[in-house]
Amino acid sequence: MDVDAGRFLADLQALRGFGAQGRGVVRPAYSDADMAARDWLAGRMAEAGLRVRFDAMGNLFGLAEGPSLLLGSHTDSQPEGGWLDGALGVIAALEVARCVPGVSVVSFQDEEGRFGVTTGSNVWSGGLSLAEADGLVDHDGVTLADARRVIGDRAGGDVDAEQFTGFVEVHIEQGPKLDAEGLQIGVVTDIVGIRDMVVTFAGQQNHAGTTPMHLRRDAFQALSAFNAALNDRLRNVVTPRTVWTIGHVSLSPNASSIVPGRARFSVQWRDADVDRLARMEAIMRDTAAEIAAAHGVGCDFGPMLGLDPVAMNGTLRAALEDAAEAVAPGCWCAMPSGALHDATNVARKMPGAMLFVPSIGGISHDFAEDTAEADLVAGLQVLARAAAALSPS
Ligand code: GLV
Ligand code: MN
Ligand code: MN
């Protein structure tokens, strides 16, 4: 089970070439760069002796014969993504599958939520039907049904989850803890829950020079007031680990001399407690409705997407902890994940677990995202050791 660190790092750099931009990547789900990367990966899987299978969503599997342990993550990226987010888990899985018998590999599709929230693994694990997923729309108005046409004749039918005995995903931390504390490995205890929806305020588009302030129905003013009111009203409900983000805003018609008629924006919030997520949803909806009424604009809520928090499997976690202590003695910790991962969905179907390596400066979802080579290799070695202990072969 001697993994080849040089081959692993070379594969990671090769994958980085697809959609490369500066130090990062632009490889959103179903883009040309994403599909080219998947085709390259399929070739590497076949060379490793794995049976290659795309499903209808474009999730890509490299399958070992018989029952196997599933390892992997995703190879799609954020609109401005780092080179390691997801890629690390897939390429580490590939290297381990070359060396440990009974290991299969997966790259899930649209983990980064061009359309939904971890869409590919959500559909694969039965959390969302393919028909429901097909109706999801990205920020440019493209449906998933249209986007996934690029899969074409690659699609080879469903991949049965019954053949897998468990799932392990290695990932960069994407936060500051490991780097700040000088630790090399994090073994994940649980993954946070998330809620995500699009809200639209619709006012009256009008002339920015002639429309008196008191007669305006300005959709941006409503959005601005909503954000301030929300921050205020959430204060008594949240914990230091709770987060919320307005990350995408589209103003219409987005011109200097026009009172904005429409503001369409995403609101996303995350917490480890489902009841708190629900209380936050009520506050979001009530606040948006009140602010809309006060500004004379309409308010529309899009579909509510989300995933509940999940705990990692104890047996798999213990194998990762043993491997972490062997590879990085005294230099690892157990920790929760504030980022979302495919492991949340896969845990519906089988025992699941995760491990983290540090993100330099805690930066991720940014071209600057990076991890020291020694830490990448330590993550690979922990994964390989744990896989050798857990593989059914
Ligand atoms: C996944 O990238 C997330 O948003 O946590
Ligand atoms: Mn990721
Ligand atoms: Mn990500």
mmCIF file of C-alpha atoms and ligand atoms in Angstrom:
data_model
loop_
_atom_site.group_PDB
_atom_site.id
_atom_site.type_symbol
_atom_site.label_atom_id
_atom_site.label_comp_id
_atom_site.label_asym_id
_atom_site.label_seq_id
_atom_site.Cartn_x
_atom_site.Cartn_y
_atom_site.Cartn_z
ATOM 1 C CA MET A 1 0.000 0.000 0.000
ATOM 2 C CA ASP A 2 2.854 2.368 -0.780
ATOM 3 C CA VAL A 3 1.258 5.428 -2.329
ATOM 4 C CA ASP A 4 3.339 7.420 -4.826
ATOM 5 C CA ALA A 5 3.422 11.036 -3.584
ATOM 6 C CA GLY A 6 5.081 12.286 -6.776
ATOM 7 C CA ARG A 7 2.435 10.726 -9.032
ATOM 8 C CA PHE A 8 -0.331 12.101 -6.781
ATOM 9 C CA LEU A 9 1.073 15.652 -6.878
ATOM 10 C CA ALA A 10 1.601 15.428 -10.665
ATOM 11 C CA ASP A 11 -2.041 14.338 -11.148
ATOM 12 C CA LEU A 12 -3.241 17.205 -8.937
ATOM 13 C CA GLN A 13 -1.268 19.669 -11.077
ATOM 14 C CA ALA A 14 -2.612 18.087 -14.281
ATOM 15 C CA LEU A 15 -6.197 18.515 -13.069
ATOM 16 C CA ARG A 16 -5.389 22.119 -12.156
ATOM 17 C CA GLY A 17 -4.723 22.734 -15.866
ATOM 18 C CA PHE A 18 -8.431 22.335 -16.738
ATOM 19 C CA GLY A 19 -10.022 25.767 -16.437
ATOM 20 C CA ALA A 20 -6.813 27.227 -14.962
ATOM 21 C CA GLN A 21 -6.986 30.920 -14.192
ATOM 22 C CA GLY A 22 -4.055 32.454 -12.351
ATOM 23 C CA ARG A 23 -3.369 30.174 -9.381
ATOM 24 C CA GLY A 24 -6.968 28.952 -9.295
ATOM 25 C CA VAL A 25 -9.563 27.344 -11.547
ATOM 26 C CA VAL A 26 -12.839 28.252 -13.250
ATOM 27 C CA ARG A 27 -14.522 24.888 -13.744
ATOM 28 C CA PRO A 28 -18.230 25.171 -12.940
ATOM 29 C CA ALA A 29 -20.409 22.094 -13.358
ATOM 30 C CA TYR A 30 -21.035 21.080 -17.004
ATOM 31 C CA SER A 31 -18.729 23.788 -18.415
ATOM 32 C CA ASP A 32 -16.305 22.750 -21.174
ATOM 33 C CA ALA A 33 -13.468 22.758 -18.628
ATOM 34 C CA ASP A 34 -15.440 20.579 -16.212
ATOM 35 C CA MET A 35 -16.331 18.009 -18.854
ATOM 36 C CA ALA A 36 -12.758 17.966 -20.232
ATOM 37 C CA ALA A 37 -11.457 17.366 -16.694
ATOM 38 C CA ARG A 38 -13.952 14.523 -16.227
ATOM 39 C CA ASP A 39 -12.865 12.905 -19.498
ATOM 40 C CA TRP A 40 -9.214 13.175 -18.421
ATOM 41 C CA LEU A 41 -10.081 11.682 -15.019
ATOM 42 C CA ALA A 42 -12.023 8.840 -16.666
ATOM 43 C CA GLY A 43 -8.855 7.990 -18.604
ATOM 44 C CA ARG A 44 -6.759 7.973 -15.407
ATOM 45 C CA MET A 45 -9.348 5.745 -13.704
ATOM 46 C CA ALA A 46 -9.244 3.265 -16.596
ATOM 47 C CA GLU A 47 -5.415 3.219 -16.495
ATOM 48 C CA ALA A 48 -5.707 2.379 -12.789
ATOM 49 C CA GLY A 49 -7.790 -0.675 -13.678
ATOM 50 C CA LEU A 50 -11.115 0.777 -12.550
ATOM 51 C CA ARG A 51 -14.355 0.359 -14.544
ATOM 52 C CA VAL A 52 -15.458 3.838 -15.651
ATOM 53 C CA ARG A 53 -19.108 4.860 -15.348
ATOM 54 C CA PHE A 54 -20.849 8.244 -15.769
ATOM 55 C CA ASP A 55 -24.437 8.434 -14.507
ATOM 56 C CA ALA A 56 -27.201 10.680 -15.873
ATOM 57 C CA MET A 57 -26.149 13.617 -13.616
ATOM 58 C CA GLY A 58 -22.541 13.387 -14.801
ATOM 59 C CA ASN A 59 -21.251 11.908 -11.524
ATOM 60 C CA LEU A 60 -18.134 9.963 -12.553
ATOM 61 C CA PHE A 61 -17.252 6.646 -10.884
ATOM 62 C CA GLY A 62 -14.168 4.431 -11.222
ATOM 63 C CA LEU A 63 -15.345 1.078 -9.921
ATOM 64 C CA ALA A 64 -13.331 -1.763 -8.392
ATOM 65 C CA GLU A 65 -14.621 -5.327 -8.851
ATOM 66 C CA GLY A 66 -16.944 -6.604 -6.112
ATOM 67 C CA PRO A 67 -17.720 -4.856 -2.828
ATOM 68 C CA SER A 68 -15.515 -1.815 -2.272
ATOM 69 C CA LEU A 69 -14.847 1.230 -0.124
ATOM 70 C CA LEU A 70 -15.809 4.432 -1.984
ATOM 71 C CA LEU A 71 -13.377 7.375 -1.830
ATOM 72 C CA GLY A 72 -13.648 10.742 -3.581
ATOM 73 C CA SER A 73 -15.122 14.223 -3.691
ATOM 74 C CA HIS A 74 -15.831 16.552 -6.664
ATOM 75 C CA THR A 75 -13.939 18.175 -9.567
ATOM 76 C CA ASP A 76 -16.333 21.029 -10.425
ATOM 77 C CA SER A 77 -15.419 24.448 -8.971
ATOM 78 C CA GLN A 78 -16.952 27.681 -7.769
ATOM 79 C CA PRO A 79 -17.208 30.458 -10.424
ATOM 80 C CA GLU A 80 -13.859 31.607 -8.978
ATOM 81 C CA GLY A 81 -12.434 28.511 -7.339
ATOM 82 C CA GLY A 82 -9.261 27.261 -5.736
ATOM 83 C CA TRP A 83 -7.300 24.388 -7.252
ATOM 84 C CA LEU A 84 -7.700 21.988 -4.322
ATOM 85 C CA ASP A 85 -11.373 22.269 -3.340
ATOM 86 C CA GLY A 86 -12.740 18.815 -4.238
ATOM 87 C CA ALA A 87 -9.794 18.028 -6.518
ATOM 88 C CA LEU A 88 -7.683 16.877 -3.573
ATOM 89 C CA GLY A 89 -10.269 14.284 -2.496
ATOM 90 C CA VAL A 90 -10.650 12.864 -5.992
ATOM 91 C CA ILE A 91 -6.954 12.657 -6.851
ATOM 92 C CA ALA A 92 -6.041 11.232 -3.422
ATOM 93 C CA ALA A 93 -8.789 8.629 -3.951
ATOM 94 C CA LEU A 94 -7.347 7.745 -7.357
ATOM 95 C CA GLU A 95 -3.845 7.259 -5.929
ATOM 96 C CA VAL A 96 -5.159 5.114 -3.064
ATOM 97 C CA ALA A 97 -7.230 3.000 -5.498
ATOM 98 C CA ARG A 98 -4.019 2.250 -7.421
ATOM 99 C CA CYS A 99 -2.404 0.863 -4.272
ATOM 100 C CA VAL A 100 -5.167 -0.566 -2.051
ATOM 101 C CA PRO A 101 -7.442 -3.314 -3.396
ATOM 102 C CA GLY A 102 -11.218 -2.956 -3.013
ATOM 103 C CA VAL A 103 -11.286 0.831 -3.440
ATOM 104 C CA SER A 104 -13.582 2.712 -5.867
ATOM 105 C CA VAL A 105 -13.365 6.403 -6.766
ATOM 106 C CA VAL A 106 -15.996 9.081 -7.405
ATOM 107 C CA SER A 107 -16.096 12.658 -8.648
ATOM 108 C CA PHE A 108 -19.588 13.971 -7.887
ATOM 109 C CA GLN A 109 -21.132 16.630 -10.130
ATOM 110 C CA ASP A 110 -22.141 20.173 -9.134
ATOM 111 C CA GLU A 111 -20.971 19.943 -5.544
ATOM 112 C CA GLU A 112 -20.414 23.695 -5.731
ATOM 113 C CA GLY A 113 -24.081 24.394 -6.310
ATOM 114 C CA ARG A 114 -24.315 26.015 -9.722
ATOM 115 C CA PHE A 115 -27.874 24.649 -9.585
ATOM 116 C CA GLY A 116 -28.623 23.399 -6.085
ATOM 117 C CA VAL A 117 -26.682 22.366 -3.007
ATOM 118 C CA THR A 118 -24.229 19.497 -3.659
ATOM 119 C CA THR A 119 -26.608 18.531 -6.466
ATOM 120 C CA GLY A 120 -24.889 15.459 -7.970
ATOM 121 C CA SER A 121 -24.435 13.541 -4.726
ATOM 122 C CA ASN A 122 -27.882 14.646 -3.552
ATOM 123 C CA VAL A 123 -29.497 13.039 -6.596
ATOM 124 C CA TRP A 124 -27.263 9.944 -6.448
ATOM 125 C CA SER A 125 -28.141 9.312 -2.797
ATOM 126 C CA GLY A 126 -31.878 9.845 -3.283
ATOM 127 C CA GLY A 127 -32.243 13.201 -1.510
ATOM 128 C CA LEU A 128 -33.527 14.835 -4.705
ATOM 129 C CA SER A 129 -35.107 13.206 -7.766
ATOM 130 C CA LEU A 130 -33.535 13.713 -11.166
ATOM 131 C CA ALA A 131 -36.794 15.330 -12.316
ATOM 132 C CA GLU A 132 -36.664 17.834 -9.425
ATOM 133 C CA ALA A 133 -33.000 18.544 -10.126
ATOM 134 C CA ASP A 134 -33.738 19.107 -13.816
ATOM 135 C CA GLY A 135 -36.046 21.989 -12.860
ATOM 136 C CA LEU A 136 -33.312 23.864 -10.939
ATOM 137 C CA VAL A 137 -32.094 27.072 -12.599
ATOM 138 C CA ASP A 138 -28.679 28.760 -12.330
ATOM 139 C CA HIS A 139 -28.121 32.524 -11.918
ATOM 140 C CA ASP A 140 -28.136 32.938 -15.723
ATOM 141 C CA GLY A 141 -31.513 31.243 -16.138
ATOM 142 C CA VAL A 142 -30.117 27.946 -17.526
ATOM 143 C CA THR A 143 -31.909 24.811 -16.297
ATOM 144 C CA LEU A 144 -29.977 21.803 -15.089
ATOM 145 C CA ALA A 145 -31.879 19.722 -17.655
ATOM 146 C CA ASP A 146 -30.353 21.834 -20.429
ATOM 147 C CA ALA A 147 -26.880 21.997 -18.879
ATOM 148 C CA ARG A 148 -26.546 18.237 -18.449
ATOM 149 C CA ARG A 149 -27.170 17.590 -22.143
ATOM 150 C CA VAL A 150 -23.387 17.931 -22.518
ATOM 151 C CA ILE A 151 -23.034 14.515 -20.864
ATOM 152 C CA GLY A 152 -24.385 13.037 -24.114
ATOM 153 C CA ASP A 153 -23.590 9.391 -24.679
ATOM 154 C CA ARG A 154 -21.145 9.260 -21.761
ATOM 155 C CA ALA A 155 -24.095 8.424 -19.467
ATOM 156 C CA GLY A 156 -24.112 4.713 -18.697
ATOM 157 C CA GLY A 157 -26.924 4.198 -16.175
ATOM 158 C CA ASP A 158 -27.209 4.222 -12.397
ATOM 159 C CA VAL A 159 -24.421 3.141 -10.076
ATOM 160 C CA ASP A 160 -25.781 0.964 -7.266
ATOM 161 C CA ALA A 161 -24.746 2.211 -3.815
ATOM 162 C CA GLU A 162 -25.141 -1.325 -2.406
ATOM 163 C CA GLN A 163 -21.700 -2.293 -3.739
ATOM 164 C CA PHE A 164 -19.974 0.204 -1.396
ATOM 165 C CA THR A 165 -19.220 -0.557 2.258
ATOM 166 C CA GLY A 166 -18.489 3.074 3.228
ATOM 167 C CA PHE A 167 -17.373 6.484 1.972
ATOM 168 C CA VAL A 168 -14.335 8.544 2.964
ATOM 169 C CA GLU A 169 -13.622 12.034 1.627
ATOM 170 C CA VAL A 170 -10.393 13.960 2.155
ATOM 171 C CA HIS A 171 -10.710 17.720 1.662
ATOM 172 C CA ILE A 172 -8.933 20.951 2.433
ATOM 173 C CA GLU A 173 -10.287 22.527 5.625
ATOM 174 C CA GLN A 174 -11.291 25.795 3.883
ATOM 175 C CA GLY A 175 -11.116 27.552 7.252
ATOM 176 C CA PRO A 176 -8.452 28.893 9.614
ATOM 177 C CA LYS A 177 -8.274 26.325 12.442
ATOM 178 C CA LEU A 178 -5.605 23.797 11.376
ATOM 179 C CA ASP A 179 -3.305 26.433 9.893
ATOM 180 C CA ALA A 180 -3.598 28.716 12.926
ATOM 181 C CA GLU A 181 -2.969 25.874 15.387
ATOM 182 C CA GLY A 182 -0.090 24.340 13.431
ATOM 183 C CA LEU A 183 -1.926 21.009 13.004
ATOM 184 C CA GLN A 184 -1.620 18.783 9.941
ATOM 185 C CA ILE A 185 -4.842 16.733 9.967
ATOM 186 C CA GLY A 186 -8.443 17.266 11.090
ATOM 187 C CA VAL A 187 -10.761 14.280 11.521
ATOM 188 C CA VAL A 188 -14.318 15.504 10.991
ATOM 189 C CA THR A 189 -16.899 14.900 13.717
ATOM 190 C CA ASP A 190 -19.957 16.329 11.926
ATOM 191 C CA ILE A 191 -20.929 18.505 8.969
ATOM 192 C CA VAL A 192 -22.979 21.646 9.398
ATOM 193 C CA GLY A 193 -26.527 22.030 7.976
ATOM 194 C CA ILE A 194 -27.442 24.597 5.342
ATOM 195 C CA ARG A 195 -30.464 26.470 3.955
ATOM 196 C CA ASP A 196 -30.337 28.410 0.722
ATOM 197 C CA MET A 197 -32.938 30.377 -1.219
ATOM 198 C CA VAL A 198 -33.302 33.169 -3.757
ATOM 199 C CA VAL A 199 -35.421 36.220 -2.862
ATOM 200 C CA THR A 200 -36.696 38.805 -5.352
ATOM 201 C CA PHE A 201 -37.867 42.332 -4.515
ATOM 202 C CA ALA A 202 -39.846 43.823 -7.412
ATOM 203 C CA GLY A 203 -40.430 47.595 -7.347
ATOM 204 C CA GLN A 204 -40.873 50.211 -10.082
ATOM 205 C CA GLN A 205 -38.071 50.900 -12.541
ATOM 206 C CA ASN A 206 -37.955 54.635 -13.172
ATOM 207 C CA HIS A 207 -35.862 57.695 -14.096
ATOM 208 C CA ALA A 208 -33.122 58.413 -11.536
ATOM 209 C CA GLY A 209 -33.242 62.184 -12.142
ATOM 210 C CA THR A 210 -36.941 62.936 -12.137
ATOM 211 C CA THR A 211 -38.438 60.490 -9.658
ATOM 212 C CA PRO A 212 -38.750 62.147 -6.212
ATOM 213 C CA MET A 213 -37.343 60.076 -3.381
ATOM 214 C CA HIS A 214 -40.689 59.749 -1.612
ATOM 215 C CA LEU A 215 -42.342 58.307 -4.748
ATOM 216 C CA ARG A 216 -39.722 55.672 -5.449
ATOM 217 C CA ARG A 217 -40.261 51.936 -5.144
ATOM 218 C CA ASP A 218 -36.551 51.138 -5.283
ATOM 219 C CA ALA A 219 -35.680 47.420 -5.131
ATOM 220 C CA PHE A 220 -32.060 48.068 -4.089
ATOM 221 C CA GLN A 221 -33.116 50.275 -1.165
ATOM 222 C CA ALA A 222 -35.326 47.404 -0.023
ATOM 223 C CA LEU A 223 -32.423 44.924 -0.284
ATOM 224 C CA SER A 224 -30.126 47.244 1.640
ATOM 225 C CA ALA A 225 -32.698 47.708 4.411
ATOM 226 C CA PHE A 226 -33.358 43.960 4.492
ATOM 227 C CA ASN A 227 -29.672 43.169 5.052
ATOM 228 C CA ALA A 228 -29.355 45.647 7.923
ATOM 229 C CA ALA A 229 -32.584 44.490 9.579
ATOM 230 C CA LEU A 230 -31.631 40.827 9.201
ATOM 231 C CA ASN A 231 -28.253 41.260 10.877
ATOM 232 C CA ASP A 232 -30.001 42.983 13.747
ATOM 233 C CA ARG A 233 -32.805 40.452 14.167
ATOM 234 C CA LEU A 234 -30.588 37.358 13.956
ATOM 235 C CA ARG A 235 -28.379 38.567 16.785
ATOM 236 C CA ASN A 236 -30.403 36.908 19.559
ATOM 237 C CA VAL A 237 -30.817 33.610 17.740
ATOM 238 C CA VAL A 238 -27.354 32.710 16.484
ATOM 239 C CA THR A 239 -24.211 31.200 18.032
ATOM 240 C CA PRO A 240 -20.585 32.049 17.186
ATOM 241 C CA ARG A 241 -20.645 29.140 14.689
ATOM 242 C CA THR A 242 -23.768 30.306 12.853
ATOM 243 C CA VAL A 243 -23.126 32.010 9.503
ATOM 244 C CA TRP A 244 -25.297 33.732 6.892
ATOM 245 C CA THR A 245 -24.417 35.220 3.519
ATOM 246 C CA ILE A 246 -25.971 37.275 0.742
ATOM 247 C CA GLY A 247 -23.484 36.176 -1.932
ATOM 248 C CA HIS A 248 -25.192 36.737 -5.264
ATOM 249 C CA VAL A 249 -27.072 39.918 -6.172
ATOM 250 C CA SER A 250 -28.570 40.779 -9.516
ATOM 251 C CA LEU A 251 -29.979 44.291 -9.915
ATOM 252 C CA SER A 252 -32.199 45.088 -12.819
ATOM 253 C CA PRO A 253 -31.565 46.861 -15.055
ATOM 254 C CA ASN A 254 -28.276 47.694 -13.206
ATOM 255 C CA ALA A 255 -27.712 51.174 -14.642
ATOM 256 C CA SER A 256 -26.492 54.392 -12.977
ATOM 257 C CA SER A 257 -29.451 56.526 -14.079
ATOM 258 C CA ILE A 258 -32.272 54.092 -13.431
ATOM 259 C CA VAL A 259 -34.046 53.466 -10.129
ATOM 260 C CA PRO A 260 -33.635 49.665 -9.821
ATOM 261 C CA GLY A 261 -36.902 47.869 -10.538
ATOM 262 C CA ARG A 262 -35.806 44.449 -9.392
ATOM 263 C CA ALA A 263 -33.300 42.969 -6.947
ATOM 264 C CA ARG A 264 -32.798 39.209 -7.039
ATOM 265 C CA PHE A 265 -30.432 37.849 -4.396
ATOM 266 C CA SER A 266 -29.336 34.646 -2.683
ATOM 267 C CA VAL A 267 -29.615 34.190 1.078
ATOM 268 C CA GLN A 268 -27.781 31.267 2.619
ATOM 269 C CA TRP A 269 -27.390 30.295 6.270
ATOM 270 C CA ARG A 270 -25.613 27.467 8.072
ATOM 271 C CA ASP A 271 -25.738 26.020 11.570
ATOM 272 C CA ALA A 272 -25.256 22.687 13.335
ATOM 273 C CA ASP A 273 -28.819 22.737 14.758
ATOM 274 C CA VAL A 274 -31.930 22.160 12.588
ATOM 275 C CA ASP A 275 -34.227 24.049 14.964
ATOM 276 C CA ARG A 276 -32.019 27.122 14.737
ATOM 277 C CA LEU A 277 -31.984 26.827 10.943
ATOM 278 C CA ALA A 278 -35.799 26.843 11.034
ATOM 279 C CA ARG A 279 -35.958 29.850 13.395
ATOM 280 C CA MET A 280 -33.617 31.710 11.089
ATOM 281 C CA GLU A 281 -35.822 30.886 8.105
ATOM 282 C CA ALA A 282 -38.859 32.367 9.842
ATOM 283 C CA ILE A 283 -36.903 35.548 10.629
ATOM 284 C CA MET A 284 -35.677 35.806 7.010
ATOM 285 C CA ARG A 285 -39.169 35.439 5.569
ATOM 286 C CA ASP A 286 -40.860 37.799 8.050
ATOM 287 C CA THR A 287 -38.140 40.437 7.682
ATOM 288 C CA ALA A 288 -38.245 40.309 3.868
ATOM 289 C CA ALA A 289 -42.041 40.622 3.839
ATOM 290 C CA GLU A 290 -42.022 43.560 6.295
ATOM 291 C CA ILE A 291 -39.268 45.424 4.468
ATOM 292 C CA ALA A 292 -40.963 44.850 1.134
ATOM 293 C CA ALA A 293 -44.231 46.295 2.444
ATOM 294 C CA ALA A 294 -42.434 49.320 3.932
ATOM 295 C CA HIS A 295 -40.715 50.039 0.576
ATOM 296 C CA GLY A 296 -43.741 49.399 -1.617
ATOM 297 C CA VAL A 297 -42.107 46.507 -3.437
ATOM 298 C CA GLY A 298 -43.258 42.945 -4.053
ATOM 299 C CA CYS A 299 -41.447 40.032 -2.457
ATOM 300 C CA ASP A 300 -41.068 36.555 -3.931
ATOM 301 C CA PHE A 301 -39.271 33.549 -2.410
ATOM 302 C CA GLY A 302 -37.696 30.888 -4.624
ATOM 303 C CA PRO A 303 -37.487 27.203 -3.683
ATOM 304 C CA MET A 304 -35.913 26.435 -0.333
ATOM 305 C CA LEU A 305 -32.855 24.214 -0.746
ATOM 306 C CA GLY A 306 -30.826 22.686 2.021
ATOM 307 C CA LEU A 307 -29.253 19.793 3.821
ATOM 308 C CA ASP A 308 -29.492 18.868 7.499
ATOM 309 C CA PRO A 309 -26.410 18.523 9.721
ATOM 310 C CA VAL A 310 -24.917 14.997 9.867
ATOM 311 C CA ALA A 311 -22.583 13.195 12.244
ATOM 312 C CA MET A 312 -19.735 11.127 10.803
ATOM 313 C CA ASN A 313 -19.690 7.359 11.333
ATOM 314 C CA GLY A 314 -17.843 6.261 14.515
ATOM 315 C CA THR A 315 -16.054 3.224 13.043
ATOM 316 C CA LEU A 316 -14.730 5.123 10.033
ATOM 317 C CA ARG A 317 -13.782 8.055 12.236
ATOM 318 C CA ALA A 318 -11.799 5.762 14.523
ATOM 319 C CA ALA A 319 -9.887 4.350 11.530
ATOM 320 C CA LEU A 320 -9.070 7.905 10.403
ATOM 321 C CA GLU A 321 -7.981 8.875 13.920
ATOM 322 C CA ASP A 322 -5.660 5.828 14.164
ATOM 323 C CA ALA A 323 -4.198 6.660 10.754
ATOM 324 C CA ALA A 324 -3.810 10.349 11.671
ATOM 325 C CA GLU A 325 -1.920 9.447 14.859
ATOM 326 C CA ALA A 326 0.373 7.117 12.873
ATOM 327 C CA VAL A 327 1.131 9.662 10.135
ATOM 328 C CA ALA A 328 1.099 12.892 12.174
ATOM 329 C CA PRO A 329 1.547 11.926 15.846
ATOM 330 C CA GLY A 330 0.108 14.599 18.153
ATOM 331 C CA CYS A 331 -0.463 16.855 15.165
ATOM 332 C CA TRP A 332 -4.129 16.256 14.432
ATOM 333 C CA CYS A 333 -7.478 17.054 16.027
ATOM 334 C CA ALA A 334 -11.151 16.152 15.790
ATOM 335 C CA MET A 335 -13.226 19.053 14.433
ATOM 336 C CA PRO A 336 -16.591 19.927 12.876
ATOM 337 C CA SER A 337 -16.955 21.044 9.256
ATOM 338 C CA GLY A 338 -18.500 24.441 8.531
ATOM 339 C CA ALA A 339 -18.211 23.778 4.801
ATOM 340 C CA LEU A 340 -20.623 21.494 3.054
ATOM 341 C CA HIS A 341 -19.507 18.253 1.439
ATOM 342 C CA ASP A 342 -20.768 15.367 -0.662
ATOM 343 C CA ALA A 343 -20.231 13.183 2.435
ATOM 344 C CA THR A 344 -23.431 14.717 3.879
ATOM 345 C CA ASN A 345 -25.480 13.132 1.097
ATOM 346 C CA VAL A 346 -23.563 9.893 0.793
ATOM 347 C CA ALA A 347 -24.096 9.274 4.537
ATOM 348 C CA ARG A 348 -27.750 8.563 3.645
ATOM 349 C CA LYS A 349 -26.611 5.418 1.874
ATOM 350 C CA MET A 350 -23.624 4.135 3.855
ATOM 351 C CA PRO A 351 -21.290 4.958 6.746
ATOM 352 C CA GLY A 352 -19.366 8.125 5.891
ATOM 353 C CA ALA A 353 -16.365 10.017 7.253
ATOM 354 C CA MET A 354 -14.026 12.869 6.316
ATOM 355 C CA LEU A 355 -10.593 14.229 6.971
ATOM 356 C CA PHE A 356 -9.114 17.699 6.475
ATOM 357 C CA VAL A 357 -5.690 19.139 5.711
ATOM 358 C CA PRO A 358 -4.874 22.819 6.419
ATOM 359 C CA SER A 359 -5.761 25.708 4.131
ATOM 360 C CA ILE A 360 -3.011 28.333 4.158
ATOM 361 C CA GLY A 361 -4.383 31.467 5.832
ATOM 362 C CA GLY A 362 -7.800 29.784 5.971
ATOM 363 C CA ILE A 363 -8.514 31.008 2.420
ATOM 364 C CA SER A 364 -10.820 29.060 0.081
ATOM 365 C CA HIS A 365 -13.416 29.752 -2.658
ATOM 366 C CA ASP A 366 -10.751 32.120 -3.987
ATOM 367 C CA PHE A 367 -7.978 31.728 -6.570
ATOM 368 C CA ALA A 368 -5.447 32.148 -3.716
ATOM 369 C CA GLU A 369 -6.523 28.893 -2.005
ATOM 370 C CA ASP A 370 -3.483 26.700 -1.265
ATOM 371 C CA THR A 371 -2.025 23.997 1.010
ATOM 372 C CA ALA A 372 1.599 23.058 1.705
ATOM 373 C CA GLU A 373 2.747 20.020 -0.301
ATOM 374 C CA ALA A 374 3.794 18.198 2.879
ATOM 375 C CA ASP A 375 0.218 18.564 4.202
ATOM 376 C CA LEU A 376 -1.317 17.326 0.944
ATOM 377 C CA VAL A 377 0.884 14.243 1.115
ATOM 378 C CA ALA A 378 0.076 13.705 4.810
ATOM 379 C CA GLY A 379 -3.629 13.720 3.893
ATOM 380 C CA LEU A 380 -2.968 11.138 1.182
ATOM 381 C CA GLN A 381 -1.078 8.918 3.609
ATOM 382 C CA VAL A 382 -3.791 9.086 6.275
ATOM 383 C CA LEU A 383 -6.405 8.234 3.661
ATOM 384 C CA ALA A 384 -4.332 5.295 2.371
ATOM 385 C CA ARG A 385 -3.805 3.842 5.853
ATOM 386 C CA ALA A 386 -7.464 4.186 6.771
ATOM 387 C CA ALA A 387 -8.526 2.698 3.421
ATOM 388 C CA ALA A 388 -6.242 -0.306 3.909
ATOM 389 C CA ALA A 389 -7.895 -0.897 7.301
ATOM 390 C CA LEU A 390 -11.456 -0.385 6.025
ATOM 391 C CA SER A 391 -11.427 -1.892 2.522
ATOM 392 C CA PRO A 392 -13.512 -5.077 2.243
ATOM 393 C CA SER A 393 -10.834 -6.806 0.060
HETATM 394 C C1 GLV B 1 -19.142 23.942 -0.483
HETATM 395 O O1 GLV B 1 -18.318 24.328 -1.275
HETATM 396 C C2 GLV B 1 -19.680 24.834 0.497
HETATM 397 O O2 GLV B 1 -20.226 25.874 0.066
HETATM 398 O O3 GLV B 1 -19.517 24.612 1.690
HETATM 399 MN MN MN B 2 -15.426 21.038 -1.889
HETATM 400 MN MN MN B 3 -16.309 24.447 -2.425
#
